Each structure stands twice: as C-alpha cells, then as structure tokens.
Amino acid sequence: MKISKRKNKFYNTERFGQPEIRVYHKKGYGKKSPRYLLKCGCCNEKLEIYYDKEGLEINGVNGSIEDWREILLPLLTN
C-alpha cells in the first residue's frame, strides 16, 4: 500500500477547494502492525488504519481486505 506524499498543512485548500486530508504513516514493529493516520484538514478528528497481508483494522473495526473492498469501493467509484 503506497500513498503519495502530501504537505500535511493545516487547512490547505490549494488542490480541491476544501481542506485536504493530512496523511501520516508509521512502520510496524514487534507485534504492532504498520498504520496510516488520517487527520481532518480543518480540525483534529482522526482515523487510524492498521494493515497487514490478511486484513485491515479501521478505527477498531477488523475485516479482511476483500470485505473492506466490497464495502468501500462502490463509495469511491461514484
């Protein structure tokens, strides 16, 4: 999984006309899985996504990658 680099500036409206989501990545270590931390562009609300080869945990909800794909992909293709 690879997400392009971003500026992560607070309230950055240059690209889309509304605050851009700030994206941070941490590598896994020990028993801790790698994760992406997504933060709102205009406040401190956040979403944590832990991942490995078998599945994803999004804000504490575990599921297989195929299950998440089935749920989220239709939302992103419209």
CSV table of C-alpha atoms in Angstrom, one decimal:
chain,number,residue,atom,x,y,z
A,1,MET,CA,0.0,0.0,0.0
A,2,LYS,CA,1.5,3.3,-1.1
A,3,ILE,CA,0.0,6.8,-0.7
A,4,SER,CA,1.7,9.8,-2.4
A,5,LYS,CA,3.5,12.4,-0.3
A,6,ARG,CA,1.4,15.4,0.9
A,7,LYS,CA,2.2,18.7,2.6
A,8,ASN,CA,0.0,18.0,5.6
A,9,LYS,CA,-0.5,21.7,6.2
A,10,PHE,CA,-3.5,22.6,8.4
A,11,TYR,CA,-6.4,23.9,6.4
A,12,ASN,CA,-4.7,23.5,3.0
A,13,THR,CA,-7.3,24.3,0.3
A,14,GLU,CA,-5.0,24.6,-2.7
A,15,ARG,CA,-5.8,21.3,-4.6
A,16,PHE,CA,-9.5,20.7,-4.0
A,17,GLY,CA,-11.1,23.9,-2.7
A,18,GLN,CA,-11.7,22.4,0.7
A,19,PRO,CA,-9.3,21.3,3.5
A,20,GLU,CA,-7.0,18.4,2.3
A,21,ILE,CA,-6.8,15.3,4.5
A,22,ARG,CA,-3.5,15.0,6.3
A,23,VAL,CA,-1.8,11.6,5.9
A,24,TYR,CA,0.8,10.1,8.2
A,25,HIS,CA,2.4,6.6,8.1
A,26,LYS,CA,4.2,4.6,10.9
A,27,LYS,CA,6.1,1.4,10.2
A,28,GLY,CA,5.2,-1.8,12.2
A,29,TYR,CA,7.4,-3.0,15.0
A,30,GLY,CA,7.2,-6.1,17.2
A,31,LYS,CA,3.6,-7.2,17.4
A,32,LYS,CA,2.3,-3.8,16.3
A,33,SER,CA,1.1,-3.6,12.6
A,34,PRO,CA,2.0,-0.7,10.4
A,35,ARG,CA,-0.6,2.1,10.2
A,36,TYR,CA,-1.9,5.1,8.4
A,37,LEU,CA,-3.2,8.0,10.4
A,38,LEU,CA,-5.6,10.3,8.5
A,39,LYS,CA,-6.5,13.6,10.1
A,40,CYS,CA,-9.1,16.1,9.1
A,41,GLY,CA,-7.7,19.1,7.3
A,42,CYS,CA,-9.7,21.6,9.4
A,43,CYS,CA,-9.8,20.0,12.9
A,44,ASN,CA,-8.2,17.3,15.0
A,45,GLU,CA,-10.6,14.4,14.1
A,46,LYS,CA,-8.6,11.3,13.0
A,47,LEU,CA,-9.0,7.9,11.5
A,48,GLU,CA,-6.4,5.1,12.2
A,49,ILE,CA,-5.9,2.3,9.6
A,50,TYR,CA,-3.8,-0.7,10.7
A,51,TYR,CA,-2.9,-3.1,7.9
A,52,ASP,CA,-1.2,-6.4,7.2
A,53,LYS,CA,-1.3,-9.0,4.4
A,54,GLU,CA,-4.5,-10.6,5.7
A,55,GLY,CA,-6.7,-7.6,6.7
A,56,LEU,CA,-7.4,-4.1,7.8
A,57,GLU,CA,-8.5,-2.6,11.1
A,58,ILE,CA,-10.2,0.8,10.5
A,59,ASN,CA,-10.8,2.7,13.8
A,60,GLY,CA,-11.1,-0.6,15.7
A,61,VAL,CA,-13.2,-2.5,13.1
A,62,ASN,CA,-11.4,-5.6,11.8
A,63,GLY,CA,-12.1,-7.2,8.4
A,64,SER,CA,-10.5,-8.9,5.5
A,65,ILE,CA,-9.2,-6.8,2.7
A,66,GLU,CA,-11.8,-8.3,0.4
A,67,ASP,CA,-14.6,-7.4,2.8
A,68,TRP,CA,-13.4,-3.8,3.1
A,69,ARG,CA,-13.0,-3.6,-0.7
A,70,GLU,CA,-16.6,-4.8,-1.1
A,71,ILE,CA,-17.9,-2.1,1.2
A,72,LEU,CA,-15.7,0.9,0.3
A,73,LEU,CA,-15.0,0.5,-3.4
A,74,PRO,CA,-18.6,1.3,-4.5
A,75,LEU,CA,-18.4,4.6,-2.5
A,76,LEU,CA,-15.2,5.6,-4.3
A,77,THR,CA,-16.3,4.8,-7.8
A,78,ASN,CA,-19.4,7.0,-7.9
